[in-house]
Short mmCIF file of C-alpha atoms in Angstrom, two decimals:
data_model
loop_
_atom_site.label_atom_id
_atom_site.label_comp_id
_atom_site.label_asym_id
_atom_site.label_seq_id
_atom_site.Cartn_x
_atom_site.Cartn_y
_atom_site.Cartn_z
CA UNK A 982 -59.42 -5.58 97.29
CA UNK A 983 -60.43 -8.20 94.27
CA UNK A 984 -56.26 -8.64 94.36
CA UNK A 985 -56.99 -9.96 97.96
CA UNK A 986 -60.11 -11.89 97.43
CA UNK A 987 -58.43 -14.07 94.35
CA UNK A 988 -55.87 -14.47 96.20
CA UNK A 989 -57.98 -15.63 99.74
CA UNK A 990 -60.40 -17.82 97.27
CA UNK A 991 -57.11 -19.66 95.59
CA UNK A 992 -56.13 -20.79 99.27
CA UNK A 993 -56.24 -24.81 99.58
CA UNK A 994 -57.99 -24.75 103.33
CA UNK A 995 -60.92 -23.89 101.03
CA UNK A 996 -60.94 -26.92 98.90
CA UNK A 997 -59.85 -29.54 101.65
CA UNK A 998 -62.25 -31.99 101.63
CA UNK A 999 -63.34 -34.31 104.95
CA UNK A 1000 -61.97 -37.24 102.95
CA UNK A 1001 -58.82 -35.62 102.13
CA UNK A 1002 -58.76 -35.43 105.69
CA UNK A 1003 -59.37 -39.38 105.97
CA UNK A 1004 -56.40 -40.02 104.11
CA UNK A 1005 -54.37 -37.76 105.86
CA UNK A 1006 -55.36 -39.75 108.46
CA UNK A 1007 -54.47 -43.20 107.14
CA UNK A 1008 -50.90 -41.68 105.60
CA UNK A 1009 -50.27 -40.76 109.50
CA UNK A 1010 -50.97 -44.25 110.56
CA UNK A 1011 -48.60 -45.79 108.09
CA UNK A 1012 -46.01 -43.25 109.51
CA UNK A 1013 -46.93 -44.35 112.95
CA UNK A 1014 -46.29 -47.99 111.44
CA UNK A 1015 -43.24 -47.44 110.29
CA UNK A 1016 -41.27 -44.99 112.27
CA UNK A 1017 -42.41 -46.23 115.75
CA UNK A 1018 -42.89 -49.94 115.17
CA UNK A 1019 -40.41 -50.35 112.76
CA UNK A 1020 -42.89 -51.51 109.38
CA UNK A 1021 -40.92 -52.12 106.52
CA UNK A 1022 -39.92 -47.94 107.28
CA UNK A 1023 -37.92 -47.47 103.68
CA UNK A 1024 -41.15 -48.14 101.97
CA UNK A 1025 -43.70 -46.96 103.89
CA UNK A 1026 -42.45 -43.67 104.92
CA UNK A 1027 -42.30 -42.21 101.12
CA UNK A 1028 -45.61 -44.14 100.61
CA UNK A 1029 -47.35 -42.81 103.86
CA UNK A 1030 -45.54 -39.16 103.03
CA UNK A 1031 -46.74 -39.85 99.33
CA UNK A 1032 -50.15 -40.21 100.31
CA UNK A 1033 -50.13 -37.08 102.74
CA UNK A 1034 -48.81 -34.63 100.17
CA UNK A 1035 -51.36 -36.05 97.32
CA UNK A 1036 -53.67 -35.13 99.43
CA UNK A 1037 -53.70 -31.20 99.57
CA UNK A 1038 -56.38 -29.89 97.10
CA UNK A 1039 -55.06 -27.84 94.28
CA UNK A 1040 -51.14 -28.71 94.23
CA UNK A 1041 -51.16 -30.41 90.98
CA UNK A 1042 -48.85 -32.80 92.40
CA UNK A 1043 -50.75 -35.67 91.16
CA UNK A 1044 -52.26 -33.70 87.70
CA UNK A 1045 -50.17 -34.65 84.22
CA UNK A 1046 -46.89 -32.42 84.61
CA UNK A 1047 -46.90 -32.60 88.62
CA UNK A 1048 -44.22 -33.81 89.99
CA UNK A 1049 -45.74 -36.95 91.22
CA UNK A 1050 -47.66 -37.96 88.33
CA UNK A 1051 -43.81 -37.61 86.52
CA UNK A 1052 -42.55 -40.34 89.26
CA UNK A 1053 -45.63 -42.17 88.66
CA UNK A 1054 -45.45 -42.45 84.97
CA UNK A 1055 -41.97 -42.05 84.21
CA UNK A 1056 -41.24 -44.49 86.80
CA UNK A 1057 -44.14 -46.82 87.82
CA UNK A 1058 -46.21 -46.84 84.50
CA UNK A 1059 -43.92 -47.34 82.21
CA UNK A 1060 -42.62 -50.37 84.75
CA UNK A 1061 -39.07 -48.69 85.37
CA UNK A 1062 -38.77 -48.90 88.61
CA UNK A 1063 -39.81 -52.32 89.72
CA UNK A 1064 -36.70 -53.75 87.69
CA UNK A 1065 -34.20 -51.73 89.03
CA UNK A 1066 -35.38 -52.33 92.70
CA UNK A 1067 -34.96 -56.05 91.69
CA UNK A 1068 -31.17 -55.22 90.29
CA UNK A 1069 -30.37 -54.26 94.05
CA UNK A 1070 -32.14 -57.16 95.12
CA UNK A 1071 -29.79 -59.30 92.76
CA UNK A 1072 -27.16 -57.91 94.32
CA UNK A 1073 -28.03 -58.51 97.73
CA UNK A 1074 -28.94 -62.06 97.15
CA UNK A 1075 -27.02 -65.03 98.05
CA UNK A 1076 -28.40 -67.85 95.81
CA UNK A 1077 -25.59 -70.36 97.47
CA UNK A 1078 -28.58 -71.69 99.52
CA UNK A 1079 -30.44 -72.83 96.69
CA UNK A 1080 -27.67 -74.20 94.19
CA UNK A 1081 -26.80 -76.05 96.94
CA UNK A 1082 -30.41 -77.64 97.56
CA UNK A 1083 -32.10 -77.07 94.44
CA UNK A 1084 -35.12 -78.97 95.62
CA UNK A 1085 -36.29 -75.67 97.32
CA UNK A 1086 -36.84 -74.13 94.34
CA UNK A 1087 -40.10 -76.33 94.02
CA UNK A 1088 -40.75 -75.11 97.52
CA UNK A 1089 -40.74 -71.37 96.36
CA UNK A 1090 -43.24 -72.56 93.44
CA UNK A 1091 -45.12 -74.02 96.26
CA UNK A 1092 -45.82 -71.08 98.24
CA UNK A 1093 -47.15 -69.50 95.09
CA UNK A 1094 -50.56 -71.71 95.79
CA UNK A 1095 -51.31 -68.54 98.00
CA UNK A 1096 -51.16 -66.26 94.89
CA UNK A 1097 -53.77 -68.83 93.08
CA UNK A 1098 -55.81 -69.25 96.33
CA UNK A 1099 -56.35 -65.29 96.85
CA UNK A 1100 -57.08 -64.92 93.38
CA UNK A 1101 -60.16 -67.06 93.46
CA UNK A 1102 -61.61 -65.71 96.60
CA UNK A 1103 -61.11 -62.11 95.10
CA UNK A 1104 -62.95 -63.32 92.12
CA UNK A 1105 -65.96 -64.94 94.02
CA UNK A 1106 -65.84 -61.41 96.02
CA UNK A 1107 -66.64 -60.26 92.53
CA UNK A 1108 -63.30 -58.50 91.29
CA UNK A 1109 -62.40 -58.90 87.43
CA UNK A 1110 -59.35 -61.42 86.36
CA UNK A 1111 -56.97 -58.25 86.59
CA UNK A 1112 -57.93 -57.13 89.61
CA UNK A 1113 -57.89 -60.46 90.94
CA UNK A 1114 -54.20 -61.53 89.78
CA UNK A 1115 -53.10 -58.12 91.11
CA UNK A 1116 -54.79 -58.99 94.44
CA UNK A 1117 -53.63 -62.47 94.47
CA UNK A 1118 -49.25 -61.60 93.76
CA UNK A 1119 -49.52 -59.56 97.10
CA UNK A 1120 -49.55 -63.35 98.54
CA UNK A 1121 -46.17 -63.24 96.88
CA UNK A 1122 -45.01 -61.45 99.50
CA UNK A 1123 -42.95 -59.41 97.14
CA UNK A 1124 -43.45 -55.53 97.34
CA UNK A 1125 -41.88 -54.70 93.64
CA UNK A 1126 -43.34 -57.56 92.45
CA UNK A 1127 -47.15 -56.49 93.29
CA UNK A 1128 -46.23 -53.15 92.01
CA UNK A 1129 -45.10 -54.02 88.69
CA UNK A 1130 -47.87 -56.18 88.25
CA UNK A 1131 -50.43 -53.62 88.90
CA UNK A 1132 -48.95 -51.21 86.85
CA UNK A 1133 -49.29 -53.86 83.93
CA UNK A 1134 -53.12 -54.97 85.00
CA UNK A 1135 -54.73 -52.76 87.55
CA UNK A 1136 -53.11 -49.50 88.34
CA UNK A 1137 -56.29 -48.15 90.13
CA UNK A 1138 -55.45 -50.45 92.95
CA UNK A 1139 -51.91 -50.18 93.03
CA UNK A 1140 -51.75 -48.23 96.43
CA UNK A 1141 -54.26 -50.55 98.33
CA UNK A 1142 -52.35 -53.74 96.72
CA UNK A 1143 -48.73 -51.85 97.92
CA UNK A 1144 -49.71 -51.01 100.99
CA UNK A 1145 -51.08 -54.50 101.63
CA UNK A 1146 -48.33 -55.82 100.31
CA UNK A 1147 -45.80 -54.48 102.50
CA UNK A 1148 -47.97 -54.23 105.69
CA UNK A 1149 -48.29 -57.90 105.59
CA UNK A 1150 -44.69 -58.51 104.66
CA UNK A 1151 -44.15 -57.00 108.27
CA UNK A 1152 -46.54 -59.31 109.90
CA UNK A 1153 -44.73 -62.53 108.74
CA UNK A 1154 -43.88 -63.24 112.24
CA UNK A 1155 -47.65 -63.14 112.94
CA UNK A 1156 -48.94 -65.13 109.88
CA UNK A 1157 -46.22 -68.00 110.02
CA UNK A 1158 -46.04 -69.69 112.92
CA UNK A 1159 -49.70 -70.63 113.63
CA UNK A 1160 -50.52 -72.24 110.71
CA UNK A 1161 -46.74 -74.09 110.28
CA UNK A 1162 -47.51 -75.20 113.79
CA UNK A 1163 -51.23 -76.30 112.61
CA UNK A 1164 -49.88 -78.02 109.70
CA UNK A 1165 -46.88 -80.10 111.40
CA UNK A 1166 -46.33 -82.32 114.28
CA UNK A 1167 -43.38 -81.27 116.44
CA UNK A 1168 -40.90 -84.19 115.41
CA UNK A 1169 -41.53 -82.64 111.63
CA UNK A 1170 -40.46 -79.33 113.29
CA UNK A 1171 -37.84 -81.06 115.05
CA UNK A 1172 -36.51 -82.67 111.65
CA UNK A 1173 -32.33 -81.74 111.49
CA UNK A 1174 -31.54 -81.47 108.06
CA UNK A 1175 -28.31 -82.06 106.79
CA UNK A 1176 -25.60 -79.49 106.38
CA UNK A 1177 -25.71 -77.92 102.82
CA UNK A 1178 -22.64 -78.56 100.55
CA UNK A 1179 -20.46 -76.04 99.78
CA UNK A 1180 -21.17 -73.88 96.56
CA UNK A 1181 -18.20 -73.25 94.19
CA UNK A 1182 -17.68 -69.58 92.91
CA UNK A 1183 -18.83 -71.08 89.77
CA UNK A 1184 -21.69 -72.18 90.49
CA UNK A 1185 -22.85 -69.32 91.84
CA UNK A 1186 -22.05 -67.33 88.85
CA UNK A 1187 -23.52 -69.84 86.28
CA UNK A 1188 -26.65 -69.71 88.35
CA UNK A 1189 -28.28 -66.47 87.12
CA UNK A 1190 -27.56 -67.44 83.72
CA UNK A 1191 -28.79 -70.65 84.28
CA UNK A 1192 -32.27 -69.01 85.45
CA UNK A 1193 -32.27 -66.48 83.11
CA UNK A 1194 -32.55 -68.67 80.48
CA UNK A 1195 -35.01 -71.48 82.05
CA UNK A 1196 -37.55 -68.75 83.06
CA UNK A 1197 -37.22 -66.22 80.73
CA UNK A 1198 -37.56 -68.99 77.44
CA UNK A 1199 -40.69 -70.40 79.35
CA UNK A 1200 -42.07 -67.28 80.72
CA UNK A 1201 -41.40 -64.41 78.89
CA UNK A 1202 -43.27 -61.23 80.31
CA UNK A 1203 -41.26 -62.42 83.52
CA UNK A 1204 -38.14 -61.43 81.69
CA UNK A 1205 -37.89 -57.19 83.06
CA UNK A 1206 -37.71 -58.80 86.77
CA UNK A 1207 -35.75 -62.07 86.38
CA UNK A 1208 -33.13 -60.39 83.97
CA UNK A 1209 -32.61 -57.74 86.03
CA UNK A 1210 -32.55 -59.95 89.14
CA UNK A 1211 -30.41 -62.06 87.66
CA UNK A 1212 -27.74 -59.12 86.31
CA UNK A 1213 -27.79 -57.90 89.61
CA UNK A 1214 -26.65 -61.23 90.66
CA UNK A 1215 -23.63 -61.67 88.38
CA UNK A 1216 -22.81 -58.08 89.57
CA UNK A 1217 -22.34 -59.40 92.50
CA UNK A 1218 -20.81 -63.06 92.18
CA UNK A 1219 -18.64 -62.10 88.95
CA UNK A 1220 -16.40 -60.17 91.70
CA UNK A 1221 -14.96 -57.98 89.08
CA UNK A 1222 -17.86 -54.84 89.18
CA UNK A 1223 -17.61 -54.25 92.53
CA UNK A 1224 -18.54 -50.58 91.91
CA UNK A 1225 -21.41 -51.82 89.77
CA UNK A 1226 -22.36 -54.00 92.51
CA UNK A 1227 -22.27 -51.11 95.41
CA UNK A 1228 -24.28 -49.02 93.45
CA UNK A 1229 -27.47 -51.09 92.61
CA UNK A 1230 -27.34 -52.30 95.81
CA UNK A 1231 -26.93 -49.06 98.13
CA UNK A 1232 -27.53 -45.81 95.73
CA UNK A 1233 -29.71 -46.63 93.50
CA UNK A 1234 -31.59 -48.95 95.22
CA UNK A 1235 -32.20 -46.07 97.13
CA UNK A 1236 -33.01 -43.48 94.63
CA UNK A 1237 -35.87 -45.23 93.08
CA UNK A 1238 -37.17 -46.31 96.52
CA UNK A 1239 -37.71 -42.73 97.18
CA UNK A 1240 -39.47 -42.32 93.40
CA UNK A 1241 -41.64 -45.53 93.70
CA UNK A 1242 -42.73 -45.00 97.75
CA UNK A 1243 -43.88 -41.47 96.68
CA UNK A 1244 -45.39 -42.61 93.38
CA UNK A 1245 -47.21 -45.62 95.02
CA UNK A 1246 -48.29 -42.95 97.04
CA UNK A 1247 -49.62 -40.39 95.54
CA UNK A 1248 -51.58 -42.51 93.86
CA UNK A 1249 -53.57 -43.30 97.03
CA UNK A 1250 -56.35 -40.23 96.57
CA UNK A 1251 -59.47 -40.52 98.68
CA UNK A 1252 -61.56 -42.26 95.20
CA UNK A 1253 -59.39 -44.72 94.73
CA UNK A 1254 -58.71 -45.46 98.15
CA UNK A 1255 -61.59 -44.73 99.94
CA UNK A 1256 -64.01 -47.67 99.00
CA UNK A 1257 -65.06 -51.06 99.99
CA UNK A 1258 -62.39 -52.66 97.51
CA UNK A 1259 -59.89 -51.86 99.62
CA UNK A 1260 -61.14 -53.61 102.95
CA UNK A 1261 -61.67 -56.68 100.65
CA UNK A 1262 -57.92 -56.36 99.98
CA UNK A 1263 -56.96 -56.09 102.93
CA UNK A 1264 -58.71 -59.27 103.77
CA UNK A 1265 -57.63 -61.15 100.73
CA UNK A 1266 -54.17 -60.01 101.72
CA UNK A 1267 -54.59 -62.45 104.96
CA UNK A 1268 -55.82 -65.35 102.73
CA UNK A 1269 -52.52 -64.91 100.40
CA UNK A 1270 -50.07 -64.78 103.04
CA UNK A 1271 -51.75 -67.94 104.88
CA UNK A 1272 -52.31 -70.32 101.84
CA UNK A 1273 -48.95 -69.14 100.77
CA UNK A 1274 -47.47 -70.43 104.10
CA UNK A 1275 -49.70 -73.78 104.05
CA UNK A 1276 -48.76 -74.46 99.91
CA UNK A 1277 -45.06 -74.34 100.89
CA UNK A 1278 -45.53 -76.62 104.57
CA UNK A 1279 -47.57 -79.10 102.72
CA UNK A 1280 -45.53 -79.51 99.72
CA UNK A 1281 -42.33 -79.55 101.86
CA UNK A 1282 -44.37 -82.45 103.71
CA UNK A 1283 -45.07 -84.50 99.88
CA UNK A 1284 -41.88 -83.97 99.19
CA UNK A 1285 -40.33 -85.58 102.39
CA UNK A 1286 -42.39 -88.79 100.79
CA UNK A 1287 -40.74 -89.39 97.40
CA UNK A 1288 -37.22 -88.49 98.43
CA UNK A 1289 -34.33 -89.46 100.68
CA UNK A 1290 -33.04 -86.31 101.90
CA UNK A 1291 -36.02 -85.67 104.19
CA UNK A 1292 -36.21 -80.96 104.42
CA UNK A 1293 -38.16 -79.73 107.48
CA UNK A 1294 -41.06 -79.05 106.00
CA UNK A 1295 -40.95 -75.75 107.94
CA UNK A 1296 -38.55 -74.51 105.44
CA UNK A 1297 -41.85 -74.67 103.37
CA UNK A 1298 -42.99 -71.99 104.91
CA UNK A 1299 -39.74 -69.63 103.94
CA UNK A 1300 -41.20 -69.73 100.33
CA UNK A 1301 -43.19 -66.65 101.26
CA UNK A 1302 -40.67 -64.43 100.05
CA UNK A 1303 -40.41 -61.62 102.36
CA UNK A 1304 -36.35 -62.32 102.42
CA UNK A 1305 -35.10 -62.81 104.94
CA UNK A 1306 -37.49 -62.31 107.07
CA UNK A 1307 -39.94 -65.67 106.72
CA UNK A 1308 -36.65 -67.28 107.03
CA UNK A 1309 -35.45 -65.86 110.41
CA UNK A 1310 -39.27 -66.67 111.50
CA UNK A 1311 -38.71 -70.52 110.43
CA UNK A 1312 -35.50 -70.43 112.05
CA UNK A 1313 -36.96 -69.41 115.46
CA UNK A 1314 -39.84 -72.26 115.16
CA UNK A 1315 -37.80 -74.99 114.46
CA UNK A 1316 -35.49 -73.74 117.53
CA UNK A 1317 -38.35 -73.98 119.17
CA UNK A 1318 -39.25 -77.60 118.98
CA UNK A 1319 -35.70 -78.74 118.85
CA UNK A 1320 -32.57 -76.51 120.23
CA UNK A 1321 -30.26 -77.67 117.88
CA UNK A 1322 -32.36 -76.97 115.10
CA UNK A 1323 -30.34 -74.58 112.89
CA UNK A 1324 -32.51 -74.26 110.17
CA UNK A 1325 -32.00 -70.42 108.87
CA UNK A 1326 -29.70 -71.59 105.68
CA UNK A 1327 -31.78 -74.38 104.84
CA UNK A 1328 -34.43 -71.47 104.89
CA UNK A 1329 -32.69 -68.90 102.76
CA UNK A 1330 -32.92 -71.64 99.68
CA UNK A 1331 -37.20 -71.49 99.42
CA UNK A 1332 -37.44 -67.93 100.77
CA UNK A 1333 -34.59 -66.72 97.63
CA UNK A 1334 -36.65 -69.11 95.52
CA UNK A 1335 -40.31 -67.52 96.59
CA UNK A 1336 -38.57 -64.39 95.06
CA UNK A 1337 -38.14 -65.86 91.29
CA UNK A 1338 -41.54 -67.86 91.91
CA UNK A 1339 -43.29 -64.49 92.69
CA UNK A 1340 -42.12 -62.90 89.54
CA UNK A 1341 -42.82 -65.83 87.49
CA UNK A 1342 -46.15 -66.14 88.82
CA UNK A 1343 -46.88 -62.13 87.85
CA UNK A 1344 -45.29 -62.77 84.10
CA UNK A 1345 -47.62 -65.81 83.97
CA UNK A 1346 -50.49 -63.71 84.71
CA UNK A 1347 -49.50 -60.99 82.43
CA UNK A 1348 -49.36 -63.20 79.54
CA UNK A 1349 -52.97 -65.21 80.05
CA UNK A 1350 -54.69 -61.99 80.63
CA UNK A 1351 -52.89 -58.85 79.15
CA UNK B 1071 -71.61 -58.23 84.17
CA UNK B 1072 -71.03 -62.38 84.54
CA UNK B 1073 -67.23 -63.80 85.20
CA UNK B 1074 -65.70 -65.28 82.48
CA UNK B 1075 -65.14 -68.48 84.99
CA UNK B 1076 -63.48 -70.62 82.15
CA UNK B 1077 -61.20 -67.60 81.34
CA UNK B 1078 -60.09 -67.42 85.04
CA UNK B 1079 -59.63 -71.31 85.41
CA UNK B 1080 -57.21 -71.11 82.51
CA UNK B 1081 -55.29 -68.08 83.92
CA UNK B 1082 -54.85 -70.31 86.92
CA UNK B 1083 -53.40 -73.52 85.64
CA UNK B 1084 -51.18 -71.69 82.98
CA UNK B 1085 -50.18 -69.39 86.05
CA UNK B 1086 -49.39 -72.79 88.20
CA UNK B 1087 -48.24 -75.00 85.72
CA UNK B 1088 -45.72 -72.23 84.55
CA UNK B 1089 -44.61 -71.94 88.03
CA UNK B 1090 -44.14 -75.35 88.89
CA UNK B 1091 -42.40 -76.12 85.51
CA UNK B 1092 -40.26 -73.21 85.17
CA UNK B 1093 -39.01 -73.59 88.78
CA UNK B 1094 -38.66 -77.05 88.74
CA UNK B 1095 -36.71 -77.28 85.07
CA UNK B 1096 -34.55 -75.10 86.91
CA UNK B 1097 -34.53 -77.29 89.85
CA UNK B 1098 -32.68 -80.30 87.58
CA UNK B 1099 -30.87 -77.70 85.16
CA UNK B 1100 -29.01 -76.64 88.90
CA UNK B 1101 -28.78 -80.27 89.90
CA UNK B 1102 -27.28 -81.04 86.68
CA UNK B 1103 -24.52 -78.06 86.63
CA UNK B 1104 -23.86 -78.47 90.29
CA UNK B 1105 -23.10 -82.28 88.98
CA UNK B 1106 -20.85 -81.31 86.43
CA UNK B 1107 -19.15 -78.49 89.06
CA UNK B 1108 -18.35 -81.49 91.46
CA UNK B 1109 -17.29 -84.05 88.84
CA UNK B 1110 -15.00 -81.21 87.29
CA UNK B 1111 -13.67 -80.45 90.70
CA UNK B 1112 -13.18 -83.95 91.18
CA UNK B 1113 -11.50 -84.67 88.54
CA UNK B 1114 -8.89 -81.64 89.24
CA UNK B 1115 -8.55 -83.32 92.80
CA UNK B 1116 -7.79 -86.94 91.19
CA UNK B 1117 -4.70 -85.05 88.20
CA UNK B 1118 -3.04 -82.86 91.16
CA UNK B 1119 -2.23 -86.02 93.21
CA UNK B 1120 0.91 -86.74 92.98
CA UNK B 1121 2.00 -90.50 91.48
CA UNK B 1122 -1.19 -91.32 90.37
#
């Protein structure tokens, strides 16, 4: 009988809370998100599954030696992951649009304004600097990005900044276009820009050297995302690793997408989640992405003023990273005002650049405040 | 607790100015190689005539 009772009172129904039940909720919502409406699914299934599982009472999933808190610290805490999601993403990236019109580089450092911008409204909200700069890289648009950041400043808000992060990513095509209409006339969004020269082999393979060296020598703690970036690139432009290349870009790209969704996750209990902070960051989110959108018109729009090769300062707007996604949304709004608009190449160049602008940005922060 | 305001202003500009500078040294250090790339491949263009 007392064999039966232990074993009745060690049952989890007993210790399920009403806010466990909360966040069950919310990891069913992100599930909705992604598998029905198509949200950035790769990441937000393992999150939204991440934060379901977490969730039962007494699994130790999320206790030191559970098997989540192992794919949180092994991989997330000790900043593993982040860089070897950004290997595939070097890999996968075609710089070609930006050695061929470098200019948009300062477009990508434009769209970082957003960062800045969210960070001082989170601060006047009354968050601390590290909370703040974690806040403010989800205006980055950069999911890896905002995760290795708060691993390095402000883990306790890592799954509300994630989640943010890659919810908004999803609503580019929302974000965008209203305030890149707001913010130029329709014969700016009209502009044809010239085709782009073509880039030599060479030049694409001296290019991640090239930025290795610029940004890592002026920025180091940017150096475990732009070197892997960057090796990920040479993979891939080198021609000669092709099997190196394949597998940071498809396997384990994959592999540690699995281990950071579910150990962004399962970080998401019903304390950390379940608080105001998280609304604010949800709302800060909104203020990232748009001054992130407006840094990169405007500046697109100085730009045009000081040089002869006028850019449609739409392609401003591309600098929120969110590859290639703020680019295909450019695209279709310069279509828009002109037919003959092609502008999705001229896009890649800022949106590629937004990328390396995010992660500098994040190093920059980690080494004024860490 | 009070915010360290002067603490956060610096955070910013190093954050922007290392943005805009890193990104933009980059910006002439790719001008300047995609210079040499085009005067190289010029120069291979100009010896591979023939007669001249």
């Amino acid at each position: 009988m007392e064999i039966i009772s232990n074993s009745l009172a060690g049952l989890g129904i007993w210790s399920l809370t009403f806010k466990n039940m909360v966040m069950w909720l919310i990891a069913f919502t992100l599930m909705h998100l992604a598998i029905k409406k198509g949200v950035e699914p790769l990441l937000l299934v393992p999150i939204s599954f991440g934060i379901f599982a977490a969730n039962f009472p007494l699994t130790g999933l999320t206790s030191e030696g559970g098997l989540f808190y192992i794919f949180y610290h092994y991989g997330i805490e000790t900043e593993l992951i982040p860089p070897l999601i950004f290997l595939g993403l070097g890999a996968m990236t075609d710089f070609g649009p930006v050695i061929a019109n470098p200019k948009t580089l300062i477009l990508g450092a434009a769209a970082q304004l957003g960062v800045y911008a969210a960070f001082f409204t989170a601060l006047l909200i009354g968050f601390s600097i590290p909370e703040a700069a974690t806040i403010g890289i989800i205006g980055g648009a950069d999911g890896p990005t905002t995760i290795y950041l708060s691993a390095n400043l402000a883990p306790h808000l890592m799954g509300a900044v994630s989640v943010a992060a890659y919810s908004y990513m999803a609503l580019v095509p929302i974000i965008i276009p209203p305030i890149a209409k707001l913010l130029t006339t329709k014969k700016e969004r009209a502009l044809v820009m010239t085709q782009m020269r073509p880039v030599s082999k060479g030049e694409k393979i001296v290019f991640p050297l090239l930025a290795s060296i610029v940004i890592i020598l002026l920025v180091p703690p940017s150096a475990p995302l732009i070197a892997m970036f960057m090796l990920g690139n040479l993979f891939m432009e080198s021609g000669v690793v092709e099997r190196l290349t394949n597998v940071s870009r498809n396997e384990l790209m994959n592999i540690v997408t699995i281990l950071l969704g579910v150990g962004v996750g399962s970080t998401m209990s019903a304390e950390n989640f379940l608080n105001p902070k998280t609304i604010y960051i949800f709302i800060l989110g909104v203020v990232a992405f748009s001054f992130a959108t407006a840094g990169g018109v405007v500046i697109a729009k100085l730009m045009n003023l000081f040089t002869k090769n006028k850019v449609n300062p739409l392609i401003g707007a591309a600098g929120v990273s969110a590859v290639p996604m703020a680019a295909r949304v450019v695209h279709v709004i310069g279509a828009e005002a002109n037919p003959q608009n092609y502008l999705l190449m001229h896009a890649m160049g800022p949106n590629v650049a937004g990328v390396i602008g995010t992660a500098v940005a994040a190093g920059a922060f980690i080494l004024s405040i860490k | 607790m009070g915010m360290d305001w002067e603490k956060a202003l610096i955070v910013a500009a190093t954050g922007i100015v290392s943005v805009f500078l890193a990104l933009g040294i980059l910006n002439l250090a790719v001008s300047f190689s995609g210079y040499l790339f085009r005067l190289a491949e010029k120069r291979r263009a100009e010896k591979s005539q023939p007669g001249t």
